[in-house]
Coordinates of C-alpha atoms in Angstrom, one line a residue:
M147 CA 0.0 0.0 0.0
S148 CA 1.3 3.4 -1.0
K149 CA 2.3 5.7 1.9
A150 CA 2.2 8.8 -0.2
L151 CA 0.9 11.9 1.6
S152 CA 1.3 14.2 -1.4
F153 CA -1.3 14.3 -4.2
R154 CA 0.9 13.0 -6.9
K155 CA 4.2 11.2 -6.5
S156 CA 5.5 10.3 -10.0
S157 CA 7.4 13.1 -11.7
S158 CA 6.4 11.9 -15.2
R159 CA 2.9 11.6 -13.9
A160 CA 3.0 15.1 -12.5
A161 CA 4.3 16.4 -15.8
K162 CA 1.5 14.8 -17.7
F163 CA -1.0 16.2 -15.2
A164 CA 0.4 19.7 -15.8
A165 CA 0.2 19.2 -19.5
V166 CA -3.4 18.0 -19.3
A167 CA -4.4 20.9 -16.9
A168 CA -2.7 23.5 -19.2
L169 CA -4.4 22.2 -22.3
T170 CA -7.7 22.0 -20.5
L171 CA -7.3 25.5 -19.1
G172 CA -6.6 26.6 -22.7
L173 CA -9.8 25.0 -24.0
V174 CA -11.8 26.6 -21.2
A175 CA -10.3 30.0 -21.9
T176 CA -11.4 29.8 -25.6
V177 CA -15.1 29.7 -24.6
S178 CA -16.6 33.2 -24.6
P179 CA -18.6 34.5 -21.7
A180 CA -21.6 34.7 -24.0
A181 CA -21.3 31.0 -25.0
Q182 CA -20.9 30.0 -21.3
A183 CA -24.0 32.0 -20.4
A184 CA -26.0 30.4 -23.2
S185 CA -24.9 26.9 -22.2
R186 CA -26.2 27.5 -18.7
G187 CA -29.3 29.4 -19.6
A188 CA -30.2 32.8 -18.4
A189 CA -31.2 31.7 -14.9
G190 CA -31.3 27.9 -14.9
S191 CA -34.4 25.7 -14.5
K192 CA -37.4 27.9 -13.7
G193 CA -35.4 30.8 -12.4
L194 CA -33.2 28.8 -10.0
K195 CA -29.8 30.3 -9.5
H196 CA -26.3 28.9 -10.1
N197 CA -23.4 29.1 -7.7
V198 CA -25.7 28.7 -4.7
L199 CA -25.8 26.5 -1.6
T200 CA -28.4 23.6 -1.7
V201 CA -29.5 21.3 1.2
S202 CA -31.2 17.9 0.7
N203 CA -32.5 16.0 3.7
G204 CA -34.0 12.8 2.3
T205 CA -37.4 14.2 1.5
R206 CA -38.8 15.5 -1.8
Y207 CA -38.1 19.1 -0.8
V208 CA -34.7 20.6 -1.5
Q209 CA -33.5 24.0 -0.3
I210 CA -31.8 25.9 -3.1
D211 CA -30.5 29.4 -2.2
G212 CA -32.9 29.5 0.8
K213 CA -36.0 28.6 -1.2
T214 CA -37.8 25.2 -1.1
V215 CA -38.0 23.4 -4.3
D216 CA -40.4 20.3 -4.7
F217 CA -38.5 17.7 -6.7
R218 CA -41.7 15.6 -6.6
T219 CA -39.8 12.5 -5.5
V220 CA -37.6 11.5 -2.6
V221 CA -34.1 13.0 -3.0
R222 CA -31.1 11.5 -1.1
D223 CA -27.5 12.5 -1.4
L224 CA -28.1 15.3 -3.9
A225 CA -25.1 16.4 -6.0
W226 CA -24.8 18.5 -9.1
S227 CA -23.1 18.4 -12.6
P228 CA -20.2 20.8 -12.9
D229 CA -22.2 23.3 -14.9
G230 CA -25.1 23.1 -12.4
N231 CA -27.7 22.2 -15.0
K232 CA -28.3 18.7 -13.8
A233 CA -28.9 17.1 -10.4
V234 CA -28.0 13.6 -9.5
F235 CA -29.4 11.7 -6.5
I236 CA -30.8 8.5 -5.1
D237 CA -34.6 8.3 -5.2
G238 CA -36.9 6.5 -2.8
A239 CA -36.5 3.2 -4.6
S240 CA -32.7 3.5 -4.2
N241 CA -32.3 4.1 -7.9
L242 CA -29.7 6.4 -9.4
V243 CA -31.5 9.4 -11.0
V244 CA -30.5 12.5 -13.0
S245 CA -32.9 15.3 -13.4
D246 CA -33.1 19.0 -14.3
A247 CA -32.3 21.4 -11.5
D248 CA -35.9 21.6 -10.3
G249 CA -36.4 17.8 -10.3
G250 CA -38.1 17.7 -13.8
N251 CA -37.2 15.5 -16.7
R252 CA -36.0 12.7 -14.4
V253 CA -34.1 9.8 -16.0
T254 CA -33.2 6.6 -14.2
V255 CA -29.5 6.2 -15.0
A256 CA -29.3 2.9 -13.2
K257 CA -32.0 0.8 -11.6
N258 CA -31.2 -0.7 -8.2
P259 CA -31.5 -4.5 -8.7
G260 CA -32.8 -4.9 -5.1
G261 CA -31.0 -5.9 -1.9
Q262 CA -28.5 -3.0 -2.3
N263 CA -28.1 0.4 -0.7
W264 CA -26.9 3.0 -3.2
N265 CA -25.6 6.3 -1.9
H266 CA -23.5 9.4 -2.4
P267 CA -23.3 9.9 -6.2
T268 CA -20.8 12.3 -7.7
W269 CA -20.4 13.6 -11.2
Q270 CA -17.1 13.0 -13.0
S271 CA -17.1 15.2 -16.1
V272 CA -13.9 15.9 -18.0
P273 CA -13.5 17.3 -21.5
A274 CA -11.3 15.5 -24.0
V275 CA -7.8 16.7 -24.5
P276 CA -6.5 14.8 -27.6
E277 CA -3.1 16.4 -27.5
A278 CA -2.5 14.7 -24.2
G279 CA -4.2 11.5 -24.9
A280 CA -7.0 12.2 -22.4
P281 CA -10.5 11.1 -23.5
A282 CA -13.6 12.9 -22.4
R283 CA -15.4 11.4 -19.4
N284 CA -18.9 11.9 -18.3
N285 CA -19.7 9.4 -15.5
I286 CA -21.5 9.1 -12.3
V287 CA -19.5 7.5 -9.4
F288 CA -21.4 6.2 -6.4
V289 CA -21.4 3.6 -3.6
A290 CA -23.3 0.3 -3.7
R291 CA -23.5 -1.5 -0.4
T292 CA -24.6 -5.2 -0.5
N293 CA -24.7 -7.4 2.7
G294 CA -22.9 -4.7 4.6
V295 CA -20.0 -4.5 2.0
S296 CA -19.5 -1.2 0.1
R297 CA -17.9 -0.8 -3.3
L298 CA -17.3 2.1 -5.7
K299 CA -19.3 1.9 -8.9
T300 CA -19.4 3.9 -12.1
V301 CA -21.9 4.3 -14.9
P302 CA -22.1 6.8 -17.8
A303 CA -24.1 9.8 -16.8
S304 CA -26.1 9.6 -20.1
A305 CA -27.2 6.0 -19.5
V306 CA -30.8 5.0 -19.2
Q307 CA -31.1 2.0 -16.8
G308 CA -27.4 1.3 -17.4
Q309 CA -25.3 -1.4 -15.9
P310 CA -22.9 0.1 -13.2
A311 CA -19.3 -1.3 -13.2
D312 CA -16.9 -1.7 -10.3
L313 CA -14.4 1.2 -10.0
S314 CA -11.1 -0.5 -9.4
V315 CA -8.6 1.2 -7.1
W316 CA -4.9 0.8 -8.0
G317 CA -2.3 2.4 -5.8
G318 CA 1.0 4.1 -6.0
P319 CA 3.5 4.8 -8.8
D320 CA 4.5 1.2 -8.8
G321 CA 0.9 -0.1 -8.9
G322 CA -0.6 -2.4 -6.4
L323 CA -4.2 -3.2 -5.3
L324 CA -5.7 -1.1 -2.5
P325 CA -8.8 -2.2 -0.6
Q326 CA -11.6 -2.7 -3.0
T327 CA -14.3 -2.9 -0.3
G328 CA -15.2 -0.5 2.3
N329 CA -14.7 2.5 -0.1
I330 CA -17.3 5.2 0.5
W331 CA -18.1 8.9 0.1
P332 CA -16.6 9.5 -3.4
N333 CA -16.3 13.1 -4.7
A334 CA -15.0 14.0 -8.1
G335 CA -13.6 17.3 -9.3
G336 CA -10.7 19.0 -11.0
R337 CA -10.0 19.1 -14.7
T338 CA -8.6 15.6 -15.2
G339 CA -11.1 13.3 -13.5
T340 CA -9.7 13.3 -10.0
T341 CA -11.8 11.6 -7.3
V342 CA -11.4 11.4 -3.6
F343 CA -13.0 8.8 -1.3
A344 CA -12.6 7.3 2.1
N345 CA -12.3 3.7 3.4
V346 CA -14.5 2.9 6.3
D347 CA -12.4 -0.1 7.4
N348 CA -9.0 1.7 7.8
G349 CA -10.2 5.3 8.3
T350 CA -8.1 6.6 5.4
V351 CA -8.8 9.3 2.7
Y352 CA -7.6 8.4 -0.8
I353 CA -7.1 10.4 -3.9
R354 CA -7.5 8.8 -7.4
D355 CA -6.8 10.2 -10.8
E356 CA -6.5 8.9 -14.3
V357 CA -3.9 11.2 -15.9
L358 CA -1.6 8.5 -17.1
R359 CA -3.7 5.6 -15.8
S360 CA -5.9 4.8 -12.8
Q361 CA -3.7 5.6 -9.8
T362 CA -4.6 6.1 -6.2
D363 CA -2.5 7.5 -3.2
E364 CA -3.2 7.8 0.4
L365 CA -3.9 11.3 1.5
A366 CA -4.5 11.3 5.2
K367 CA -6.5 9.7 8.0
G368 CA -10.1 10.9 8.0
S369 CA -13.5 10.5 6.4
Q370 CA -16.1 12.3 4.2
P371 CA -13.7 14.0 1.8
A372 CA -14.5 16.6 -0.8
L373 CA -12.3 17.8 -3.6
S374 CA -12.1 21.5 -4.6
P375 CA -13.3 22.4 -8.1
D376 CA -9.7 22.9 -9.3
G377 CA -8.5 19.7 -7.7
E378 CA -5.9 21.5 -5.6
D379 CA -7.5 21.0 -2.1
V380 CA -9.2 18.3 -0.2
V381 CA -11.4 18.9 2.9
F382 CA -12.3 16.0 5.1
V383 CA -13.5 15.1 8.6
R384 CA -11.4 13.8 11.5
S385 CA -12.3 13.2 15.1
V386 CA -10.4 15.3 17.6
K387 CA -11.1 15.2 21.4
G388 CA -14.6 14.0 21.0
H389 CA -15.7 16.2 18.1
D390 CA -15.6 15.9 14.3
H391 CA -13.3 18.6 13.0
L392 CA -12.8 19.9 9.5
F393 CA -9.3 19.5 8.0
V394 CA -8.0 20.8 4.6
K395 CA -4.9 19.6 2.8
G396 CA -3.6 21.3 -0.3
Q397 CA -1.4 19.9 -3.1
G398 CA 2.1 19.8 -1.7
D399 CA 1.2 20.4 1.9
K400 CA 3.1 18.2 4.3
A401 CA 0.3 18.0 6.8
P402 CA -3.4 18.9 6.8
K403 CA -4.6 22.0 8.6
D404 CA -7.4 21.9 11.2
L405 CA -10.0 24.6 10.2
T406 CA -12.0 24.1 13.5
P407 CA -9.4 23.7 16.2
N408 CA -11.8 24.9 18.9
A409 CA -14.8 22.9 17.9
T410 CA -17.5 22.4 20.4
T411 CA -19.9 20.7 18.0
D412 CA -19.5 18.2 15.1
Y413 CA -18.7 19.4 11.6
T414 CA -19.5 16.9 9.0
Q415 CA -20.3 16.4 5.3
P416 CA -18.1 19.3 3.9
T417 CA -18.2 20.6 0.4
F418 CA -16.5 23.3 -1.6
S419 CA -18.2 26.3 -3.2
P420 CA -17.7 26.6 -7.0
D421 CA -14.9 29.1 -6.7
G422 CA -13.1 26.9 -4.2
R423 CA -12.9 29.7 -1.6
T424 CA -15.6 28.6 0.8
I425 CA -16.5 25.4 2.6
A426 CA -20.0 24.5 3.7
A427 CA -20.6 21.8 6.3
R428 CA -23.3 20.2 8.4
T429 CA -23.8 20.7 12.1
P430 CA -26.6 19.6 14.4
K431 CA -27.9 23.2 14.2
G432 CA -27.8 23.6 10.5
I433 CA -25.4 24.4 7.7
V434 CA -22.3 26.5 8.3
T435 CA -19.8 28.1 6.0
L436 CA -16.2 29.2 6.5
P437 CA -13.2 30.2 4.3
V438 CA -10.8 27.6 3.1
S439 CA -8.0 29.6 4.7
G440 CA -9.6 29.1 8.2
A441 CA -9.3 32.9 8.7
T442 CA -12.7 33.1 10.3
K443 CA -14.9 30.8 12.4
P444 CA -17.8 28.9 10.9
V445 CA -21.1 30.8 10.5
V446 CA -24.5 29.3 10.4
V447 CA -26.2 30.3 7.1
T448 CA -29.3 28.1 7.3
S449 CA -31.0 26.2 10.1
R450 CA -32.0 23.5 7.7
V451 CA -30.2 20.2 8.6
G452 CA -29.2 18.0 5.7
L453 CA -26.5 17.4 3.1
P454 CA -25.0 20.6 1.8
A455 CA -23.9 20.9 -1.9
Y456 CA -23.3 23.8 -4.3
R457 CA -25.1 24.1 -7.6
G458 CA -22.2 25.0 -10.0

């Protein structure tokens, strides 16, 4: 098992990552503001705003920018496509569903075969960069738990009642198989298909990317990780003196930073804002936000208790 605590160990791998990132940034930069606005729509589905905090709590009602939206079906573990135009969640039948931002035009991407608990989907969407040999990817990664055993699964986001496949986890520059079971809480981000996840059996956060090939490194001890939109930072939860604290680790950092060193409550289920500057997290009294720098204390922004996410 790799003992790496940096995001990427291999120099050739890092070089390829830089090349892909540079090319991808170049592609993004060529898209005009008008084209970006057109692709998103003037205000999103039925006037819903982009770049806002959303909270789902396992009911049909989702709070979006402080307003309640009826998705007309049970919504569990809500996440968003990178552009914010589509929602992905688990419905009341434990199926994997994609819909518009107001719950309309629902499509069952994968139907639960029964006897499984599906949870925590995340959207892995990466544009093709032919010059670097990087194909486009548009997948949903989620967790399937059967008989108490959890595995990461992946299925194309465009599928209709598709067949999810196991997402293998290979470790370190020299390869090697990491634990394939007990992997939970995936979160995808960045420009090259990076995914973070945690292992419930060993209490470790891992980071996985596919720049050269599928490769996974240990990041730190913790749980419930989330990756910043640019792939540079990871926030996660770690228990300290009886409370769940929020830690952040940036690329190249030797050790993670405790953002809540004086915690008197539990901070869980963190997520990044679209600009990567703010973290939202759940507490027993509602959702709080705080800067990634940790410069100020968490502030309660809504009393609604549930899973926070940002609509991109």
